[in-house]
Amino acid sequence: EQMSRILKIEELSVYYGQICAIKRINMEVFEGEIVTLIGSNGAGKSTLINTIIGLQKATKGKITFMNEDITKVSTDKVIKRGISVVPEGRGMLASMTVLENLQLGAYHKKNVIEQNLEKVYERFPILYDRRLQKAGTLSGGEQQMLAISRAIMGDPKLILLDEPSLALSPAYVDKIFKILVELKKEGMTILLSEQNAKKALQYSDRGYVLDLGETVLDGKSSDLAGNPAVRSAYLGAD
Ligand code: ATP
């Protein structure tokens, strides 16, 4: 079977002034995969996600999405082309209602709002119950559920999630990853970053290990989870 490549990153480098945050990274994501970026604090995960979505400028290298060069494309245009992001800290608009947050997720595709709202409410009845409540009053796990729902409101082809399990209870971490696996089954492609790699490797297909802005390892998630170097550095084992 031939999997089609949805994202390709070639020799990407990103500098903040003199500071190199991403150094000559190469990476591929294929349609229908869940791919994990593993790395400790400061490894460059957020920078990579922000650069793909156009919030951060690439210093060198190339980013291709669905066979089109998006390296220098602005964030709103990247979103229109079909990438959406769940930023670190969820990017919730706390003083807006659940419904308003969801509507914002499809600001560029207003014709699908009603039908996608129905789908989201069907998937997460709690968001329907709380639709008129301010997003800031939801629990951390519910906010992450809302952030993911907002990201799928505009029918993206690729979702980027920056540390989706951050500050969630263990039960909610599993819940969030199970949601991602469901989305994958529906044909979505997912790239996520995680400091706590254990769950991410359990639920993803492949992973890349970043260290000080460089890819030091990559492979099938099951292989990475069994790799002694990964285990001691990122899985809190051995
Ligand atoms: P975290 O989990 O803490 O977000 P990360 O893996 O996402 O870590 P980045 O936030 O991408 O890492 O940071 C990569 C490197 O770039 C770090 O050395 C960081 O200090 C530096 N950095 C990040 N943002 C900036 C900025 N706006 N200006 C200067 N340096 C930055």
PDB file of C-alpha atoms and ligand atoms in Angstrom:
ATOM      1  CA  GLU A   1       0.000   0.000   0.000  1.00  0.00           C
ATOM      2  CA  GLN A   2       1.216   3.476  -0.885  1.00  0.00           C
ATOM      3  CA  MET A   3       0.985   6.049   1.904  1.00  0.00           C
ATOM      4  CA  SER A   4       1.005   9.609   0.704  1.00  0.00           C
ATOM      5  CA  ARG A   5       3.299  12.149   2.256  1.00  0.00           C
ATOM      6  CA  ILE A   6       1.491  15.127   3.696  1.00  0.00           C
ATOM      7  CA  LEU A   7       4.356  17.037   5.347  1.00  0.00           C
ATOM      8  CA  LYS A   8       8.029  17.178   4.484  1.00  0.00           C
ATOM      9  CA  ILE A   9      10.662  19.147   6.357  1.00  0.00           C
ATOM     10  CA  GLU A  10      14.077  19.489   4.752  1.00  0.00           C
ATOM     11  CA  GLU A  11      17.237  20.817   6.367  1.00  0.00           C
ATOM     12  CA  LEU A  12      15.199  23.221   8.487  1.00  0.00           C
ATOM     13  CA  SER A  13      17.088  25.612  10.754  1.00  0.00           C
ATOM     14  CA  VAL A  14      15.536  28.257  12.987  1.00  0.00           C
ATOM     15  CA  TYR A  15      17.490  30.890  14.858  1.00  0.00           C
ATOM     16  CA  TYR A  16      16.395  33.431  17.454  1.00  0.00           C
ATOM     17  CA  GLY A  17      19.083  36.021  16.781  1.00  0.00           C
ATOM     18  CA  GLN A  18      22.301  34.099  17.434  1.00  0.00           C
ATOM     19  CA  ILE A  19      20.535  31.257  19.263  1.00  0.00           C
ATOM     20  CA  CYS A  20      19.988  28.142  17.195  1.00  0.00           C
ATOM     21  CA  ALA A  21      16.705  26.500  18.260  1.00  0.00           C
ATOM     22  CA  ILE A  22      16.355  24.090  15.288  1.00  0.00           C
ATOM     23  CA  LYS A  23      19.367  22.723  13.455  1.00  0.00           C
ATOM     24  CA  ARG A  24      19.042  21.084  10.028  1.00  0.00           C
ATOM     25  CA  ILE A  25      16.010  18.973  10.819  1.00  0.00           C
ATOM     26  CA  ASN A  26      14.610  16.510   8.276  1.00  0.00           C
ATOM     27  CA  MET A  27      11.234  14.962   8.860  1.00  0.00           C
ATOM     28  CA  GLU A  28       8.269  13.417   7.058  1.00  0.00           C
ATOM     29  CA  VAL A  29       4.669  12.823   8.040  1.00  0.00           C
ATOM     30  CA  PHE A  30       2.399  10.536   6.022  1.00  0.00           C
ATOM     31  CA  GLU A  31      -1.354  10.699   5.690  1.00  0.00           C
ATOM     32  CA  GLY A  32      -3.189   9.014   8.570  1.00  0.00           C
ATOM     33  CA  GLU A  33      -0.226   8.837  10.939  1.00  0.00           C
ATOM     34  CA  ILE A  34       0.221  10.020  14.497  1.00  0.00           C
ATOM     35  CA  VAL A  35       3.806  11.236  14.816  1.00  0.00           C
ATOM     36  CA  THR A  36       5.381  12.298  18.120  1.00  0.00           C
ATOM     37  CA  LEU A  37       8.159  14.803  18.711  1.00  0.00           C
ATOM     38  CA  ILE A  38       9.967  13.862  21.890  1.00  0.00           C
ATOM     39  CA  GLY A  39      12.403  16.105  23.662  1.00  0.00           C
ATOM     40  CA  SER A  40      13.088  17.734  26.980  1.00  0.00           C
ATOM     41  CA  ASN A  41      12.507  21.345  27.837  1.00  0.00           C
ATOM     42  CA  GLY A  42      14.143  23.579  25.234  1.00  0.00           C
ATOM     43  CA  ALA A  43      14.734  20.825  22.675  1.00  0.00           C
ATOM     44  CA  GLY A  44      12.971  22.904  20.027  1.00  0.00           C
ATOM     45  CA  LYS A  45       9.565  21.230  19.834  1.00  0.00           C
ATOM     46  CA  SER A  46       7.484  24.409  20.141  1.00  0.00           C
ATOM     47  CA  THR A  47       9.763  26.219  17.727  1.00  0.00           C
ATOM     48  CA  LEU A  48       9.282  23.476  15.136  1.00  0.00           C
ATOM     49  CA  ILE A  49       5.481  23.530  15.492  1.00  0.00           C
ATOM     50  CA  ASN A  50       5.396  27.331  15.360  1.00  0.00           C
ATOM     51  CA  THR A  51       7.573  27.341  12.256  1.00  0.00           C
ATOM     52  CA  ILE A  52       5.337  24.851  10.429  1.00  0.00           C
ATOM     53  CA  ILE A  53       2.278  27.009  11.160  1.00  0.00           C
ATOM     54  CA  GLY A  54       4.114  30.181  10.125  1.00  0.00           C
ATOM     55  CA  LEU A  55       4.291  31.891  13.522  1.00  0.00           C
ATOM     56  CA  GLN A  56       8.062  31.648  13.480  1.00  0.00           C
ATOM     57  CA  LYS A  57      10.295  32.353  10.512  1.00  0.00           C
ATOM     58  CA  ALA A  58      12.510  29.587   9.113  1.00  0.00           C
ATOM     59  CA  THR A  59      16.114  30.719   8.831  1.00  0.00           C
ATOM     60  CA  LYS A  60      17.023  27.997   6.326  1.00  0.00           C
ATOM     61  CA  GLY A  61      15.435  24.936   4.795  1.00  0.00           C
ATOM     62  CA  LYS A  62      12.073  24.009   3.370  1.00  0.00           C
ATOM     63  CA  ILE A  63       8.628  22.956   4.599  1.00  0.00           C
ATOM     64  CA  THR A  64       6.328  21.248   2.093  1.00  0.00           C
ATOM     65  CA  PHE A  65       2.655  20.543   2.816  1.00  0.00           C
ATOM     66  CA  MET A  66       0.628  18.505   0.302  1.00  0.00           C
ATOM     67  CA  ASN A  67       3.299  19.076  -2.326  1.00  0.00           C
ATOM     68  CA  GLU A  68       3.292  22.848  -1.887  1.00  0.00           C
ATOM     69  CA  ASP A  69       6.088  24.932  -0.409  1.00  0.00           C
ATOM     70  CA  ILE A  70       4.709  26.636   2.715  1.00  0.00           C
ATOM     71  CA  THR A  71       8.044  27.772   4.154  1.00  0.00           C
ATOM     72  CA  LYS A  72       7.212  31.452   3.743  1.00  0.00           C
ATOM     73  CA  VAL A  73       3.422  31.259   3.803  1.00  0.00           C
ATOM     74  CA  SER A  74       1.633  33.299   6.491  1.00  0.00           C
ATOM     75  CA  THR A  75      -0.214  31.611   9.349  1.00  0.00           C
ATOM     76  CA  ASP A  76      -3.738  32.436   8.134  1.00  0.00           C
ATOM     77  CA  LYS A  77      -2.943  31.000   4.700  1.00  0.00           C
ATOM     78  CA  VAL A  78      -1.351  27.869   6.178  1.00  0.00           C
ATOM     79  CA  ILE A  79      -4.546  27.341   8.195  1.00  0.00           C
ATOM     80  CA  LYS A  80      -6.647  27.806   5.041  1.00  0.00           C
ATOM     81  CA  ARG A  81      -4.554  25.153   3.312  1.00  0.00           C
ATOM     82  CA  GLY A  82      -5.506  22.664   6.006  1.00  0.00           C
ATOM     83  CA  ILE A  83      -3.158  22.742   8.998  1.00  0.00           C
ATOM     84  CA  SER A  84      -4.515  23.578  12.417  1.00  0.00           C
ATOM     85  CA  VAL A  85      -2.765  23.897  15.737  1.00  0.00           C
ATOM     86  CA  VAL A  86      -3.513  23.222  19.402  1.00  0.00           C
ATOM     87  CA  PRO A  87      -0.899  25.467  21.013  1.00  0.00           C
ATOM     88  CA  GLU A  88       0.917  24.845  24.273  1.00  0.00           C
ATOM     89  CA  GLY A  89      -1.401  25.928  27.085  1.00  0.00           C
ATOM     90  CA  ARG A  90      -4.331  25.261  24.711  1.00  0.00           C
ATOM     91  CA  GLY A  91      -4.748  28.852  23.547  1.00  0.00           C
ATOM     92  CA  MET A  92      -8.217  28.994  25.010  1.00  0.00           C
ATOM     93  CA  LEU A  93     -10.024  32.298  24.935  1.00  0.00           C
ATOM     94  CA  ALA A  94     -11.076  32.034  28.548  1.00  0.00           C
ATOM     95  CA  SER A  95     -13.579  34.887  28.604  1.00  0.00           C
ATOM     96  CA  MET A  96     -15.362  33.675  25.476  1.00  0.00           C
ATOM     97  CA  THR A  97     -17.937  30.909  25.584  1.00  0.00           C
ATOM     98  CA  VAL A  98     -17.338  27.326  24.519  1.00  0.00           C
ATOM     99  CA  LEU A  99     -19.502  27.971  21.451  1.00  0.00           C
ATOM    100  CA  GLU A 100     -17.576  31.119  20.485  1.00  0.00           C
ATOM    101  CA  ASN A 101     -14.280  29.247  20.783  1.00  0.00           C
ATOM    102  CA  LEU A 102     -15.623  26.512  18.520  1.00  0.00           C
ATOM    103  CA  GLN A 103     -16.892  29.022  15.960  1.00  0.00           C
ATOM    104  CA  LEU A 104     -13.453  30.634  15.867  1.00  0.00           C
ATOM    105  CA  GLY A 105     -11.976  27.293  14.826  1.00  0.00           C
ATOM    106  CA  ALA A 106     -13.834  27.559  11.529  1.00  0.00           C
ATOM    107  CA  TYR A 107     -13.489  31.308  10.967  1.00  0.00           C
ATOM    108  CA  HIS A 108     -11.945  30.583   7.566  1.00  0.00           C
ATOM    109  CA  LYS A 109     -14.627  28.065   6.571  1.00  0.00           C
ATOM    110  CA  LYS A 110     -17.909  29.498   7.736  1.00  0.00           C
ATOM    111  CA  ASN A 111     -20.043  27.212   5.567  1.00  0.00           C
ATOM    112  CA  VAL A 112     -19.095  24.142   7.616  1.00  0.00           C
ATOM    113  CA  ILE A 113     -19.687  25.647  11.075  1.00  0.00           C
ATOM    114  CA  GLU A 114     -23.180  24.303  11.701  1.00  0.00           C
ATOM    115  CA  GLN A 115     -22.507  20.769  10.542  1.00  0.00           C
ATOM    116  CA  ASN A 116     -19.170  20.558  12.366  1.00  0.00           C
ATOM    117  CA  LEU A 117     -20.670  21.967  15.571  1.00  0.00           C
ATOM    118  CA  GLU A 118     -23.163  19.119  15.475  1.00  0.00           C
ATOM    119  CA  LYS A 119     -20.363  16.583  15.044  1.00  0.00           C
ATOM    120  CA  VAL A 120     -18.374  18.063  17.936  1.00  0.00           C
ATOM    121  CA  TYR A 121     -21.417  18.092  20.235  1.00  0.00           C
ATOM    122  CA  GLU A 122     -22.187  14.504  19.306  1.00  0.00           C
ATOM    123  CA  ARG A 123     -18.618  13.477  20.088  1.00  0.00           C
ATOM    124  CA  PHE A 124     -18.403  15.514  23.298  1.00  0.00           C
ATOM    125  CA  PRO A 125     -21.864  16.037  24.831  1.00  0.00           C
ATOM    126  CA  ILE A 126     -20.256  17.943  27.704  1.00  0.00           C
ATOM    127  CA  LEU A 127     -19.281  20.712  25.274  1.00  0.00           C
ATOM    128  CA  TYR A 128     -22.930  20.952  24.236  1.00  0.00           C
ATOM    129  CA  ASP A 129     -24.040  21.149  27.859  1.00  0.00           C
ATOM    130  CA  ARG A 130     -21.501  23.884  28.505  1.00  0.00           C
ATOM    131  CA  ARG A 131     -21.741  25.699  25.170  1.00  0.00           C
ATOM    132  CA  LEU A 132     -22.842  28.992  26.716  1.00  0.00           C
ATOM    133  CA  GLN A 133     -20.369  28.798  29.584  1.00  0.00           C
ATOM    134  CA  LYS A 134     -17.071  30.708  29.507  1.00  0.00           C
ATOM    135  CA  ALA A 135     -14.216  28.455  28.385  1.00  0.00           C
ATOM    136  CA  GLY A 136     -12.148  29.535  31.379  1.00  0.00           C
ATOM    137  CA  THR A 137     -14.585  27.815  33.735  1.00  0.00           C
ATOM    138  CA  LEU A 138     -13.901  24.360  32.235  1.00  0.00           C
ATOM    139  CA  SER A 139     -11.481  21.923  33.861  1.00  0.00           C
ATOM    140  CA  GLY A 140      -8.042  21.479  32.289  1.00  0.00           C
ATOM    141  CA  GLY A 141      -9.084  18.256  30.590  1.00  0.00           C
ATOM    142  CA  GLU A 142     -12.299  19.773  29.253  1.00  0.00           C
ATOM    143  CA  GLN A 143     -10.334  22.743  27.940  1.00  0.00           C
ATOM    144  CA  GLN A 144      -8.000  20.397  26.076  1.00  0.00           C
ATOM    145  CA  MET A 145     -11.062  18.632  24.653  1.00  0.00           C
ATOM    146  CA  LEU A 146     -12.366  22.034  23.554  1.00  0.00           C
ATOM    147  CA  ALA A 147      -8.998  23.041  22.072  1.00  0.00           C
ATOM    148  CA  ILE A 148      -8.913  19.840  19.994  1.00  0.00           C
ATOM    149  CA  SER A 149     -12.529  20.346  18.938  1.00  0.00           C
ATOM    150  CA  ARG A 150     -11.761  23.900  17.899  1.00  0.00           C
ATOM    151  CA  ALA A 151      -8.818  22.610  15.861  1.00  0.00           C
ATOM    152  CA  ILE A 152     -11.024  20.181  13.908  1.00  0.00           C
ATOM    153  CA  MET A 153     -13.869  22.669  13.309  1.00  0.00           C
ATOM    154  CA  GLY A 154     -12.349  23.799  10.016  1.00  0.00           C
ATOM    155  CA  ASP A 155     -11.810  20.252   8.631  1.00  0.00           C
ATOM    156  CA  PRO A 156      -7.999  20.318   8.662  1.00  0.00           C
ATOM    157  CA  LYS A 157      -5.855  17.653   7.009  1.00  0.00           C
ATOM    158  CA  LEU A 158      -3.103  17.928   9.609  1.00  0.00           C
ATOM    159  CA  ILE A 159      -3.334  18.849  13.293  1.00  0.00           C
ATOM    160  CA  LEU A 160      -0.308  20.006  15.289  1.00  0.00           C
ATOM    161  CA  LEU A 161      -0.515  19.682  19.075  1.00  0.00           C
ATOM    162  CA  ASP A 162       2.060  21.208  21.405  1.00  0.00           C
ATOM    163  CA  GLU A 163       2.248  19.207  24.653  1.00  0.00           C
ATOM    164  CA  PRO A 164      -1.403  18.114  24.713  1.00  0.00           C
ATOM    165  CA  SER A 165      -1.023  16.205  28.004  1.00  0.00           C
ATOM    166  CA  LEU A 166       0.609  19.061  29.921  1.00  0.00           C
ATOM    167  CA  ALA A 167      -0.887  19.509  33.398  1.00  0.00           C
ATOM    168  CA  LEU A 168      -3.597  16.891  32.862  1.00  0.00           C
ATOM    169  CA  SER A 169      -4.503  14.105  35.273  1.00  0.00           C
ATOM    170  CA  PRO A 170      -3.371  10.615  34.137  1.00  0.00           C
ATOM    171  CA  ALA A 171      -6.968   9.595  33.389  1.00  0.00           C
ATOM    172  CA  TYR A 172      -7.441  12.612  31.153  1.00  0.00           C
ATOM    173  CA  VAL A 173      -4.132  12.015  29.376  1.00  0.00           C
ATOM    174  CA  ASP A 174      -5.440   8.634  28.205  1.00  0.00           C
ATOM    175  CA  LYS A 175      -8.743  10.207  27.248  1.00  0.00           C
ATOM    176  CA  ILE A 176      -7.029  12.855  25.128  1.00  0.00           C
ATOM    177  CA  PHE A 177      -4.813  10.317  23.351  1.00  0.00           C
ATOM    178  CA  LYS A 178      -7.832   8.084  22.681  1.00  0.00           C
ATOM    179  CA  ILE A 179      -9.534  11.070  21.048  1.00  0.00           C
ATOM    180  CA  LEU A 180      -6.478  11.519  18.820  1.00  0.00           C
ATOM    181  CA  VAL A 181      -6.543   7.828  17.852  1.00  0.00           C
ATOM    182  CA  GLU A 182     -10.240   8.188  16.930  1.00  0.00           C
ATOM    183  CA  LEU A 183      -9.448  11.198  14.759  1.00  0.00           C
ATOM    184  CA  LYS A 184      -6.693   9.218  13.082  1.00  0.00           C
ATOM    185  CA  LYS A 185      -9.167   6.416  12.316  1.00  0.00           C
ATOM    186  CA  GLU A 186     -11.342   9.029  10.632  1.00  0.00           C
ATOM    187  CA  GLY A 187      -8.437   9.912   8.352  1.00  0.00           C
ATOM    188  CA  MET A 188      -6.812  12.808  10.207  1.00  0.00           C
ATOM    189  CA  THR A 189      -3.043  13.178  10.359  1.00  0.00           C
ATOM    190  CA  ILE A 190      -1.506  14.285  13.651  1.00  0.00           C
ATOM    191  CA  LEU A 191       1.879  15.658  14.718  1.00  0.00           C
ATOM    192  CA  LEU A 192       2.308  16.258  18.430  1.00  0.00           C
ATOM    193  CA  SER A 193       5.049  17.174  20.859  1.00  0.00           C
ATOM    194  CA  GLU A 194       5.462  15.644  24.294  1.00  0.00           C
ATOM    195  CA  GLN A 195       7.950  15.965  27.102  1.00  0.00           C
ATOM    196  CA  ASN A 196       6.460  12.923  28.800  1.00  0.00           C
ATOM    197  CA  ALA A 197       7.011  10.454  26.046  1.00  0.00           C
ATOM    198  CA  LYS A 198       5.534   7.339  27.573  1.00  0.00           C
ATOM    199  CA  LYS A 199       1.890   7.863  26.618  1.00  0.00           C
ATOM    200  CA  ALA A 200       2.747   9.569  23.364  1.00  0.00           C
ATOM    201  CA  LEU A 201       4.819   6.583  22.211  1.00  0.00           C
ATOM    202  CA  GLN A 202       2.094   4.217  23.331  1.00  0.00           C
ATOM    203  CA  TYR A 203      -0.512   5.895  21.103  1.00  0.00           C
ATOM    204  CA  SER A 204       1.548   7.136  18.131  1.00  0.00           C
ATOM    205  CA  ASP A 205       2.919   5.381  15.049  1.00  0.00           C
ATOM    206  CA  ARG A 206       6.343   6.990  14.737  1.00  0.00           C
ATOM    207  CA  GLY A 207       8.487   9.441  16.622  1.00  0.00           C
ATOM    208  CA  TYR A 208      11.418  11.805  16.320  1.00  0.00           C
ATOM    209  CA  VAL A 209      13.660  12.535  19.285  1.00  0.00           C
ATOM    210  CA  LEU A 210      14.939  16.109  19.395  1.00  0.00           C
ATOM    211  CA  ASP A 211      17.875  17.208  21.478  1.00  0.00           C
ATOM    212  CA  LEU A 212      19.151  20.784  21.430  1.00  0.00           C
ATOM    213  CA  GLY A 213      17.389  21.397  18.140  1.00  0.00           C
ATOM    214  CA  GLU A 214      18.677  18.316  16.349  1.00  0.00           C
ATOM    215  CA  THR A 215      17.036  15.003  15.472  1.00  0.00           C
ATOM    216  CA  VAL A 216      19.037  12.391  17.346  1.00  0.00           C
ATOM    217  CA  LEU A 217      16.793   9.381  16.756  1.00  0.00           C
ATOM    218  CA  ASP A 218      13.683   8.483  14.825  1.00  0.00           C
ATOM    219  CA  GLY A 219      11.638   5.393  14.173  1.00  0.00           C
ATOM    220  CA  LYS A 220       8.546   3.413  14.991  1.00  0.00           C
ATOM    221  CA  SER A 221       7.117   4.445  18.346  1.00  0.00           C
ATOM    222  CA  SER A 222       7.243   0.876  19.636  1.00  0.00           C
ATOM    223  CA  ASP A 223      10.959   0.692  18.802  1.00  0.00           C
ATOM    224  CA  LEU A 224      11.668   4.062  20.433  1.00  0.00           C
ATOM    225  CA  ALA A 225       9.760   2.996  23.551  1.00  0.00           C
ATOM    226  CA  GLY A 226      12.063  -0.010  23.821  1.00  0.00           C
ATOM    227  CA  ASN A 227      15.262   1.917  23.090  1.00  0.00           C
ATOM    228  CA  PRO A 228      17.472   2.065  26.235  1.00  0.00           C
ATOM    229  CA  ALA A 229      18.653   5.639  25.514  1.00  0.00           C
ATOM    230  CA  VAL A 230      15.081   6.841  25.068  1.00  0.00           C
ATOM    231  CA  ARG A 231      13.965   4.921  28.132  1.00  0.00           C
ATOM    232  CA  SER A 232      16.541   6.442  30.440  1.00  0.00           C
ATOM    233  CA  ALA A 233      16.296   9.995  29.074  1.00  0.00           C
ATOM    234  CA  TYR A 234      12.559  10.365  28.407  1.00  0.00           C
ATOM    235  CA  LEU A 235      10.571   7.547  29.955  1.00  0.00           C
ATOM    236  CA  GLY A 236      11.816   7.754  33.517  1.00  0.00           C
ATOM    237  CA  ALA A 237      12.720   4.060  33.372  1.00  0.00           C
ATOM    238  CA  ASP A 238      15.871   2.087  34.265  1.00  0.00           C
TER     239      ASP A 238
HETATM  240  P1  ATP B   1       9.320  23.640  25.915  1.00  0.00           P
HETATM  241  O1  ATP B   1       8.727  22.322  26.179  1.00  0.00           O
HETATM  242  O2  ATP B   1       9.917  24.270  27.127  1.00  0.00           O
HETATM  243  O3  ATP B   1       8.436  24.583  25.150  1.00  0.00           O
HETATM  244  P2  ATP B   1      10.647  23.142  23.477  1.00  0.00           P
HETATM  245  O4  ATP B   1      11.242  21.822  23.155  1.00  0.00           O
HETATM  246  O5  ATP B   1       9.326  23.432  22.892  1.00  0.00           O
HETATM  247  O6  ATP B   1      10.597  23.329  25.023  1.00  0.00           O
HETATM  248  P3  ATP B   1      11.473  25.643  22.380  1.00  0.00           P
HETATM  249  O7  ATP B   1      10.485  26.404  23.197  1.00  0.00           O
HETATM  250  O8  ATP B   1      11.207  25.475  20.942  1.00  0.00           O
HETATM  251  O9  ATP B   1      11.703  24.214  23.033  1.00  0.00           O
HETATM  252  O10 ATP B   1      12.899  26.304  22.595  1.00  0.00           O
HETATM  253  C1  ATP B   1      14.070  25.910  21.877  1.00  0.00           C
HETATM  254  C2  ATP B   1      15.220  26.841  22.224  1.00  0.00           C
HETATM  255  O11 ATP B   1      14.970  28.152  21.707  1.00  0.00           O
HETATM  256  C3  ATP B   1      15.451  27.036  23.715  1.00  0.00           C
HETATM  257  O12 ATP B   1      16.848  27.146  23.926  1.00  0.00           O
HETATM  258  C4  ATP B   1      14.757  28.343  24.027  1.00  0.00           C
HETATM  259  O13 ATP B   1      15.346  28.976  25.120  1.00  0.00           O
HETATM  260  C5  ATP B   1      14.968  29.122  22.747  1.00  0.00           C
HETATM  261  N1  ATP B   1      13.874  30.073  22.486  1.00  0.00           N
HETATM  262  C6  ATP B   1      12.573  29.757  22.349  1.00  0.00           C
HETATM  263  N2  ATP B   1      11.838  30.869  22.070  1.00  0.00           N
HETATM  264  C7  ATP B   1      12.709  31.885  22.029  1.00  0.00           C
HETATM  265  C8  ATP B   1      12.588  33.304  21.776  1.00  0.00           C
HETATM  266  N3  ATP B   1      11.405  33.844  21.483  1.00  0.00           N
HETATM  267  N4  ATP B   1      13.712  34.038  21.811  1.00  0.00           N
HETATM  268  C9  ATP B   1      14.900  33.491  22.094  1.00  0.00           C
HETATM  269  N5  ATP B   1      15.092  32.185  22.307  1.00  0.00           N
HETATM  270  C10 ATP B   1      14.017  31.392  22.295  1.00  0.00           C
END
